Short mmCIF file of C-alpha atoms and ligand atoms in Angstrom, two decimals:
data_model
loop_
_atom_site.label_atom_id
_atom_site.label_comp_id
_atom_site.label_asym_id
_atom_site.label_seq_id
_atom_site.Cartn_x
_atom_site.Cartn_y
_atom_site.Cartn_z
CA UNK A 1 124.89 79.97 34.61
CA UNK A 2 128.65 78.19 34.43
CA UNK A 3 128.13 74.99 36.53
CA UNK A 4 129.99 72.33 37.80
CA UNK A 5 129.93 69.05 40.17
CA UNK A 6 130.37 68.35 43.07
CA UNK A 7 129.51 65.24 45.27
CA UNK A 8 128.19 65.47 49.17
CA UNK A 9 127.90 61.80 50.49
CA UNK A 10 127.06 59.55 47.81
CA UNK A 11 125.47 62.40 45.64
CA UNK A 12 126.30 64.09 42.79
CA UNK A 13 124.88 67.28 41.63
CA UNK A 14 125.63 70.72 39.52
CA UNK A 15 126.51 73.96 41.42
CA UNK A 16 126.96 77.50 39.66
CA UNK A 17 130.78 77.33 39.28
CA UNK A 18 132.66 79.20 41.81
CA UNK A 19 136.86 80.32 41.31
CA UNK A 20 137.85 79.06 44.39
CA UNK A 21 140.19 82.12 44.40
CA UNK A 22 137.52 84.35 44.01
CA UNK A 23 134.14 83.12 45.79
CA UNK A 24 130.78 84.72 44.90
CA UNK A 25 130.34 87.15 47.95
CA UNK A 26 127.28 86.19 50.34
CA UNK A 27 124.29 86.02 49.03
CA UNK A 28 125.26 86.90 44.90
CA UNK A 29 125.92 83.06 43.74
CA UNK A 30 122.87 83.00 40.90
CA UNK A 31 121.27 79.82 43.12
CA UNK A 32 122.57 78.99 47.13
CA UNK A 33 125.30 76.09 47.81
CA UNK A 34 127.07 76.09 50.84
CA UNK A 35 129.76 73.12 51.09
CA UNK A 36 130.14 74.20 54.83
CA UNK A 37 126.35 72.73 55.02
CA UNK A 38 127.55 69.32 54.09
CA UNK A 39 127.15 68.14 58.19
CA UNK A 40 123.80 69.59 58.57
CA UNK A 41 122.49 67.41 55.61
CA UNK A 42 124.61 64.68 56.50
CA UNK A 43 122.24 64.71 60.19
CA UNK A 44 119.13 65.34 57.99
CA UNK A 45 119.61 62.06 55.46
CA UNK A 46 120.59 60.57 58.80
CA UNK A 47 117.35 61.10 60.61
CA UNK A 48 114.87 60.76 57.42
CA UNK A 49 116.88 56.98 57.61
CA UNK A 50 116.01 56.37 60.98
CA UNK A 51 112.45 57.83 60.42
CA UNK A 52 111.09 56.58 56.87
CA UNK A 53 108.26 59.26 56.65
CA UNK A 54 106.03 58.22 53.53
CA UNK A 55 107.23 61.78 51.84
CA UNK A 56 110.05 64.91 52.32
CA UNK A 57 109.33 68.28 51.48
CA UNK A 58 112.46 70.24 50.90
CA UNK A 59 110.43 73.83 51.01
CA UNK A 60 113.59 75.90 50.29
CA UNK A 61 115.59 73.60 47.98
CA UNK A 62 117.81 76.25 46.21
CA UNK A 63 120.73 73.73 44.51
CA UNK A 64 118.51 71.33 45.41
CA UNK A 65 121.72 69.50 47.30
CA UNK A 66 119.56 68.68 50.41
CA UNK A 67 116.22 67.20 49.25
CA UNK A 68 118.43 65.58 46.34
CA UNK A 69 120.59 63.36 48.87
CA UNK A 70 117.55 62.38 50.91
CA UNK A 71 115.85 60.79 47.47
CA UNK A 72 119.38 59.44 46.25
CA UNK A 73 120.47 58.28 49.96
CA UNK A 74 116.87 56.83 51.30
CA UNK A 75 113.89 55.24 49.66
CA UNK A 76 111.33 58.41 50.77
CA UNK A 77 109.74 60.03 47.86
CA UNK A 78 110.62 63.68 47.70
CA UNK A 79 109.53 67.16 46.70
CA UNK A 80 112.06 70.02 46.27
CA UNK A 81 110.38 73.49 46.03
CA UNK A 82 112.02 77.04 45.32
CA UNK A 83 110.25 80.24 44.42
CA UNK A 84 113.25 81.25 42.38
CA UNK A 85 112.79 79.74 38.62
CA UNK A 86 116.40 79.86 38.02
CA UNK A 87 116.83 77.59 41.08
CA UNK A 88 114.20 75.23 39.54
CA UNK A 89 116.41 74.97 36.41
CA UNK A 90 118.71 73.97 38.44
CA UNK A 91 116.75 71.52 40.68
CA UNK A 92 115.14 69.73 37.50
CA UNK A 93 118.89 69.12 35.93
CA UNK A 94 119.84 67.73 39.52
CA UNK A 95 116.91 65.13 39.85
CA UNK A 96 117.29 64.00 36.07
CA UNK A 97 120.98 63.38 35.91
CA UNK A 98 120.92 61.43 39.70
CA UNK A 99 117.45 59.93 38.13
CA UNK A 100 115.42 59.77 41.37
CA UNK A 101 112.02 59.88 41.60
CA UNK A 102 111.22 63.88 42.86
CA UNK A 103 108.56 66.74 42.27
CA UNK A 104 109.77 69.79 41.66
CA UNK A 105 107.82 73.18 42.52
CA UNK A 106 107.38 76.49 41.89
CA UNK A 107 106.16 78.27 44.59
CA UNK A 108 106.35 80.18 47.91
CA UNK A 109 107.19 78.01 50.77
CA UNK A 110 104.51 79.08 52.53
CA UNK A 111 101.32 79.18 50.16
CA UNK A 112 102.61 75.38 49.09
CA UNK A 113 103.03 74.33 52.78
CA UNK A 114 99.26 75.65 53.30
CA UNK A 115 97.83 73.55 50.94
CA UNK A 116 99.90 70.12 50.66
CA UNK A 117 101.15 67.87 53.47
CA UNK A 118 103.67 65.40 53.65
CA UNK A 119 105.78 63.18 56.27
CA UNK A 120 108.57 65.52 56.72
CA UNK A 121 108.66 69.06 56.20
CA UNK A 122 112.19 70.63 56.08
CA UNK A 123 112.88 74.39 56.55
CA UNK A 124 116.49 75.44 55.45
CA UNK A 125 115.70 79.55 54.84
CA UNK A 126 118.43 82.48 54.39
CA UNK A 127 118.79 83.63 58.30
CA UNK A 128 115.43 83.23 60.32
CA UNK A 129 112.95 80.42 59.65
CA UNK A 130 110.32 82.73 62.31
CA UNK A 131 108.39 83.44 59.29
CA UNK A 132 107.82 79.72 57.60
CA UNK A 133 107.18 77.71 61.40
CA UNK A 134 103.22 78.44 61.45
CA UNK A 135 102.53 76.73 57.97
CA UNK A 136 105.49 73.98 58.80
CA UNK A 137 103.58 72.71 61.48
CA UNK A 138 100.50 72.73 59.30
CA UNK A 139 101.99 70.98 56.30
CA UNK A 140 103.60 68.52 58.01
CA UNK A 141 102.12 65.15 59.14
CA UNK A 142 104.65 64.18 61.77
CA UNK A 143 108.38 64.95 61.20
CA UNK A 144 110.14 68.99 60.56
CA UNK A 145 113.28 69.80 60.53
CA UNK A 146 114.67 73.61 61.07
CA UNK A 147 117.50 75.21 59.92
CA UNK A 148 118.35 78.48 61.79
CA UNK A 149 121.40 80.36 60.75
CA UNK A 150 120.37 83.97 62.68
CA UNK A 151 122.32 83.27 65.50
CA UNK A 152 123.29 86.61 66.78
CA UNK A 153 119.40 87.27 67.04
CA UNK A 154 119.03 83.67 68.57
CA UNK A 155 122.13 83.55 70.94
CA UNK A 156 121.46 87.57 72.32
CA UNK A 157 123.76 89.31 70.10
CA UNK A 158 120.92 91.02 68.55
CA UNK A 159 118.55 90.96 71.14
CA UNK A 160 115.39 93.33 69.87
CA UNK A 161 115.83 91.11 66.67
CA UNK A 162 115.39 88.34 68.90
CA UNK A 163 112.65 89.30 70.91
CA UNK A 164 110.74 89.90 67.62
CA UNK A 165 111.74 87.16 66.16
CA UNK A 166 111.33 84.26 68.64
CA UNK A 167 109.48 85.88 71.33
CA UNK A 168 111.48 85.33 74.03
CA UNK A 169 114.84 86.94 75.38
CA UNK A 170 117.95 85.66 75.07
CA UNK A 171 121.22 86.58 76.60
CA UNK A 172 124.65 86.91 75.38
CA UNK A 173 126.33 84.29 78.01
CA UNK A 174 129.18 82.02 77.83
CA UNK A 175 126.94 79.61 76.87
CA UNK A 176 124.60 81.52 74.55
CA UNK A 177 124.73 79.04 71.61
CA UNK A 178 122.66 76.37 73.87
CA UNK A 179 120.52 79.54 74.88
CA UNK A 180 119.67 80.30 71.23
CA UNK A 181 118.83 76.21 70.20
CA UNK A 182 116.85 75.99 73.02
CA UNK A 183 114.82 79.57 72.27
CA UNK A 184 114.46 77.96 68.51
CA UNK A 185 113.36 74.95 70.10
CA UNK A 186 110.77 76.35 72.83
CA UNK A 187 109.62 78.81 69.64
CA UNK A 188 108.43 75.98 67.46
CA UNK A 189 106.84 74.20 70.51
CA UNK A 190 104.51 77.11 70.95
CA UNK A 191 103.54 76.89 67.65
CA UNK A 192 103.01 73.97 67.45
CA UNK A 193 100.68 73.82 70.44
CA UNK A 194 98.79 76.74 69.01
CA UNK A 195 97.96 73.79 66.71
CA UNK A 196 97.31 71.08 69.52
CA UNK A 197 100.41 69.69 68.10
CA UNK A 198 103.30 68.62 70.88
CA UNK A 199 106.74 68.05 70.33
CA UNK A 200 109.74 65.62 70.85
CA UNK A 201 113.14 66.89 69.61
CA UNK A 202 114.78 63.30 67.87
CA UNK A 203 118.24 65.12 67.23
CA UNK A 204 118.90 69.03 67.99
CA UNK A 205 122.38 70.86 68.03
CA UNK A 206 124.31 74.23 67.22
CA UNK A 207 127.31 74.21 64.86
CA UNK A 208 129.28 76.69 63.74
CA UNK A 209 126.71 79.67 62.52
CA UNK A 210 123.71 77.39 62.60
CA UNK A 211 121.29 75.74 64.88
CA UNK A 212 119.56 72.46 63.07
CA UNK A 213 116.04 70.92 64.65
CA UNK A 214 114.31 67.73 63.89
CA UNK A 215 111.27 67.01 65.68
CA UNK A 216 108.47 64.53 65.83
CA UNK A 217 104.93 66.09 66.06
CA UNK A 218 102.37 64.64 67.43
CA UNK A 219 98.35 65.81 67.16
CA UNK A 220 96.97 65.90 70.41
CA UNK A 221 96.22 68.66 72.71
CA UNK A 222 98.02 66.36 75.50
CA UNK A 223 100.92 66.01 74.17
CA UNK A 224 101.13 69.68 73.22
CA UNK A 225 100.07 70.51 76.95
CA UNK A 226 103.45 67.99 77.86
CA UNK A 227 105.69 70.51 75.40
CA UNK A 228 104.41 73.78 77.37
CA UNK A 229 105.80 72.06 80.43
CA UNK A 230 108.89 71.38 78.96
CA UNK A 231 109.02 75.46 78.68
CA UNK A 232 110.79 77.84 81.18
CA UNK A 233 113.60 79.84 81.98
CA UNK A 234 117.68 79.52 83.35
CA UNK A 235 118.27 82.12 85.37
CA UNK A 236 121.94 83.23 85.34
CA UNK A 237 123.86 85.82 87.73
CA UNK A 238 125.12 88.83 86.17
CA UNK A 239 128.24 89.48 88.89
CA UNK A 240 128.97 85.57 89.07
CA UNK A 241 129.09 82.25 87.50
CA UNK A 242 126.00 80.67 89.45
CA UNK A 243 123.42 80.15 86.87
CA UNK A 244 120.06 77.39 87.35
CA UNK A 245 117.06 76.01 85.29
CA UNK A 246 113.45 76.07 86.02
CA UNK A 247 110.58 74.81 84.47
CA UNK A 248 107.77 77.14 84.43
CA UNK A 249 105.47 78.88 82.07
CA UNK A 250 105.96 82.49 83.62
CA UNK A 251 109.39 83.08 85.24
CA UNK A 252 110.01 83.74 89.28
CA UNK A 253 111.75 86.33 90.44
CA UNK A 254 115.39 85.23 92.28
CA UNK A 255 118.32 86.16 93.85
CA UNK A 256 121.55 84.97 93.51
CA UNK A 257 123.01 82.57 96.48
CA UNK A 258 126.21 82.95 96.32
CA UNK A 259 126.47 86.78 95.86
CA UNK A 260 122.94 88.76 96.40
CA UNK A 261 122.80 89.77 92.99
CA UNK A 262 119.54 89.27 90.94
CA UNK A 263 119.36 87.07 88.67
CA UNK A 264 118.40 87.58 84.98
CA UNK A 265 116.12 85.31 83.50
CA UNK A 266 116.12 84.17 79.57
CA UNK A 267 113.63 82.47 77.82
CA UNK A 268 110.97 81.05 77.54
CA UNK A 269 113.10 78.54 76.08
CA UNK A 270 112.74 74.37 75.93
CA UNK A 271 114.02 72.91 79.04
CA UNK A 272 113.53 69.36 78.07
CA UNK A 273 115.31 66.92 76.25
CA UNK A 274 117.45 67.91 72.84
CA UNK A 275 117.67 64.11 71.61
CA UNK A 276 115.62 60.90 71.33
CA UNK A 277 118.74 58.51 72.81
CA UNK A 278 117.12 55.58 70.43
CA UNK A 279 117.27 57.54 67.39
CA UNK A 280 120.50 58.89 68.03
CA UNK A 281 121.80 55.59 68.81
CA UNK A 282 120.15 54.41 65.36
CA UNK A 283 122.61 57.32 63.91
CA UNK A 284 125.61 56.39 65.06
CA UNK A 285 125.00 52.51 64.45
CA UNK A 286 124.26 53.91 60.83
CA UNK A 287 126.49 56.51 60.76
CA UNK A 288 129.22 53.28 60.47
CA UNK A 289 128.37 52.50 56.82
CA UNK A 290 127.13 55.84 55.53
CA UNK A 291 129.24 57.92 53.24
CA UNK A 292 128.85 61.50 54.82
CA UNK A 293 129.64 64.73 53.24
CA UNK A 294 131.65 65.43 56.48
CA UNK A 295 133.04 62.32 58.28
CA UNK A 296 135.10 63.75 61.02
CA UNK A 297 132.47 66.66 62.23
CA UNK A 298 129.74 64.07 61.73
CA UNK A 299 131.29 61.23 63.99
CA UNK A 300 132.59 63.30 66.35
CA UNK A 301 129.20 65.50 67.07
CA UNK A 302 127.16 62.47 67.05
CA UNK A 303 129.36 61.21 69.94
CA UNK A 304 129.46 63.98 72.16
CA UNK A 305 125.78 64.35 71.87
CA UNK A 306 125.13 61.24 73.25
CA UNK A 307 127.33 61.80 75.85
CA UNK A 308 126.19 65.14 76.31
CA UNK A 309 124.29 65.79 79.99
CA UNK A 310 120.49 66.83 79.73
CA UNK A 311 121.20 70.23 80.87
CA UNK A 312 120.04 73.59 79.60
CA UNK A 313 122.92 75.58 80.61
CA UNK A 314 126.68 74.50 80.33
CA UNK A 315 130.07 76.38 81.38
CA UNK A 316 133.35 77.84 80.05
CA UNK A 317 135.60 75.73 82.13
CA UNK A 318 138.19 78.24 81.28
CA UNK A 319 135.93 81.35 82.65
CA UNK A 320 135.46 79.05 85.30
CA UNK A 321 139.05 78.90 86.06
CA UNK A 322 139.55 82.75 85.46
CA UNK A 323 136.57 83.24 87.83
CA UNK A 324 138.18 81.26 90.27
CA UNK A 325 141.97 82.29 89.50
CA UNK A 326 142.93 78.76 89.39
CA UNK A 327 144.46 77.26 86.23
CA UNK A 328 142.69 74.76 85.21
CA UNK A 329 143.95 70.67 84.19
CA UNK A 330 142.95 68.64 81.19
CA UNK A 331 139.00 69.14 81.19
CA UNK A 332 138.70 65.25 81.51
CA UNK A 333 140.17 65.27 84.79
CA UNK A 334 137.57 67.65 86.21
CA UNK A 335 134.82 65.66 84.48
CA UNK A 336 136.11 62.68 86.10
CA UNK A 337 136.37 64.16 89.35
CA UNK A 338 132.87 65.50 89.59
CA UNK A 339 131.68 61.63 88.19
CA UNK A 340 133.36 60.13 90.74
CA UNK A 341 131.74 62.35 93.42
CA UNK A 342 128.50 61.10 92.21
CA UNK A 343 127.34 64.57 90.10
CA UNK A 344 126.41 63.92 86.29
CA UNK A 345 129.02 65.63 84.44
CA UNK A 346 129.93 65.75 79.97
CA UNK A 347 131.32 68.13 77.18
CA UNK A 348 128.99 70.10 75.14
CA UNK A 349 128.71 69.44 71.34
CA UNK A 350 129.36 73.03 70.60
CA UNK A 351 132.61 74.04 71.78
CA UNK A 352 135.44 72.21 73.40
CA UNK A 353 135.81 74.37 76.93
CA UNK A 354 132.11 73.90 77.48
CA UNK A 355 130.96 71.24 80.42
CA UNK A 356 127.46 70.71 81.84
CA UNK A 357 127.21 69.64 85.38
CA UNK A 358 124.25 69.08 87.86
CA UNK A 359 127.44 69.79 90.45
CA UNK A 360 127.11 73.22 92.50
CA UNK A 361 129.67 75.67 92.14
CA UNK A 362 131.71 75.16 95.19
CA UNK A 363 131.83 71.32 93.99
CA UNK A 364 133.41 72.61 90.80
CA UNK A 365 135.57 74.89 92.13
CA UNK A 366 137.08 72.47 94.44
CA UNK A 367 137.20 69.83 91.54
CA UNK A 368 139.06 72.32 89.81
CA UNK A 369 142.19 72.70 91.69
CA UNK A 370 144.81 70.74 90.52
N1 SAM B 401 118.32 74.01 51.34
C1 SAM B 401 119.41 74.57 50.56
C2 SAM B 401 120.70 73.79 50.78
O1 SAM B 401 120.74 72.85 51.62
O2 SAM B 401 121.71 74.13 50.11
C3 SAM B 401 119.65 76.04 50.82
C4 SAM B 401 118.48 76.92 50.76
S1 SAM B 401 118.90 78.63 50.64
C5 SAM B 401 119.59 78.96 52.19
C6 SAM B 401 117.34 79.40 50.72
C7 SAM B 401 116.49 79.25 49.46
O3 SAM B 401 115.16 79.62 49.86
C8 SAM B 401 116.84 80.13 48.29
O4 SAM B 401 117.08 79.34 47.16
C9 SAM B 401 115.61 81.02 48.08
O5 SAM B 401 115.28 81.23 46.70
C10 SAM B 401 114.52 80.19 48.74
N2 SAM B 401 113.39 80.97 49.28
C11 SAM B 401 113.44 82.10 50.02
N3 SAM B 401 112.19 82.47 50.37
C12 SAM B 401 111.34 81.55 49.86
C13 SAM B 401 109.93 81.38 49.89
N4 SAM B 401 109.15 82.26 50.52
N5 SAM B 401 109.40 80.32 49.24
C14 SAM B 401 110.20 79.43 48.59
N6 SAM B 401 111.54 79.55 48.53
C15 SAM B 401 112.11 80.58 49.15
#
């Protein structure tokens, strides 16, 4: 295998050597790197900072890029495991020439995961990390992280594939890419509280083709009973743009308000919160110093996060407009509006026409004219 370097925040490691003309197509480079991944690692050195578990398992290490940078870039003792021996050669060149302190394994993710545990358990799969959540939640001790990059399953594109997948149904809205985190989200909770294990999402979000968790577990069969009541449903109208949350186990049956029409529920998905707002702030006060692998997308997503409303449902402000045959203003003039009428109102991390409101409709609408 032809290698070369390459350096993602303050690491350097070997990746097969790519032309940059001619770029392996998906899925033949001999072992996985994805440059485009640089922000999700950047989040996940990030929150193993804020969380110091006493050990990282990087279960699908590949390159070994991400469980590399969190033993270079914090002072957690880690263990990068791929069931693909060339990827070990790899792995094992990576941790000598940085010279951190790492185990490397052999094995399948999920016959290691049911035998050792450690701090933080990190699942970065090809596609759908369905099959690998069960013995996560086992292996870990109190922190996993999930990398999902399905997201036409997640988001409703795919929808059998979905169902089968996560067990719940999503639906291909405007705002499916929150729909698909929070399906990810409400999946592992179940799991977890097969397990009396409950959940608290420290830092969630959707970017680009993937949809990155990290969540705290915690073993006790009341806190998993708390993460089933974070579960439900949004309910959205099929002829119009009125859409609404509720948190129940089994969905109701509604119609729509505005126009009759019934409305079609998706979930279960996680209704709760998507952030801890102390950890997050302890990113962004770190984020200052740190030398990311993506600057710009990381300081600007860890902003609008925190800014972000706690709402499971968000909307295309120019649908909205469309909807309404108005044209819309600057977006920041309609979130202003709806603040200073007293409603809760933010951009989304995940695109830049998506706002979340606890406004009604008619509010927005009338915010909306220019
Ligand atoms: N974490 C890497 C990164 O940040 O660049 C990327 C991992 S890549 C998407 C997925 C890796 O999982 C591949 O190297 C593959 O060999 C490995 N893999 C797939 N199934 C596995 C299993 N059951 N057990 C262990 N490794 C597995």
């Amino acid at each position: 295998m032809d290698l070369t370097w390459v350096k993602e925040g303050r690491t350097t490691i070997a990746v097969p050597c790519q032309n940059p003309d001619v770029p392996f197509p998906p899925g033949t480079a001999p072992v996985f790197y994805n440059s485009r991944m640089a922000l999700n690692r950047d989040t996940t050195v990030l929150i193993v900072r804020q969380t110091n578990p006493h050990s990282y398992l990087d279960a699908m290490a590949a390159s070994g890029i991400r469980g590399c940078r969190v033993g270079y870039e914090s002072e957690v003792p880690v263990t990068l495991n791929d069931r693909d021996p060339l990827a070990i050669d790899l792995i094992t060149h990576n941790v000598q020439s940085l010279g951190i302190d790492a185990h490397v394994m052999c094995r399948d993710a999920n016959s290691l995961m049911s035998e050792e545990k450690f701090g933080f358990v990190d699942l970065d799969p090809f596609g759908t990390p369905a099959p690998f959540v069960d013995a996560a939640i086992r292996s870990t001790g109190k922190y996993l992280g999930v990398t999902a990059t399905d997201t036409a399953p997640l988001c409703g594109a795919h929808l059998k594939a979905g169902i089968r997948r996560y067990m719940a149904r999503p639906l291909n809205t405007e705002y499916h890419t929150e729909v698909g985190l929070r399906i990810l989200l409400g999946n592992v909770a179940r799991h977890a509280a097969v397990y009396d294990k409950g959940v608290t999402p420290l830092f969630c979000y959707a970017h680009e083709h993937f949809v990155r968790l990290h969540l705290q577990l915690k073993s006790s069969a009341t806190a998993a009973d708390k993460s089933i009541a974070r579960l439900g449903y949004v309910h959205q109208c099929p002829k119009c743009p009125y859409r609404m949350e509720e948190q129940r186990f089994f969905p109701g049956i509604y119609t729509c308000p505005l126009c009759g029409a019934s409305l079609t529920p998706t979930g279960p998905l996680w209704t709760g919160s998507i952030h801890d707002p102390d950890i997050l702030a302890g990113m962004i006060r770190d984020s200052e110093t740190f030398t990311a692998g993506d600057p710009a997308g990381l300081s600007k997503l860890l902003a609008v996060c925190r800014d972000e409303p706690d709402i499971s449902f968000s909307y295309d402000y120019h649908k909205l407009g469309k909807y309404y045959r108005l044209s819309p203003g600057p977006i920041d003039v309609l979130l202003n509006r709806l603040r200073d009428k007293g409603y809760c109102a933010g951009r989304v991390h995940y695109s830049g026409y998506g706002i979340k409101t606890d406004a009604p409709l008619e509010i927005i609408r009338d915010c909306l004219i220019q």
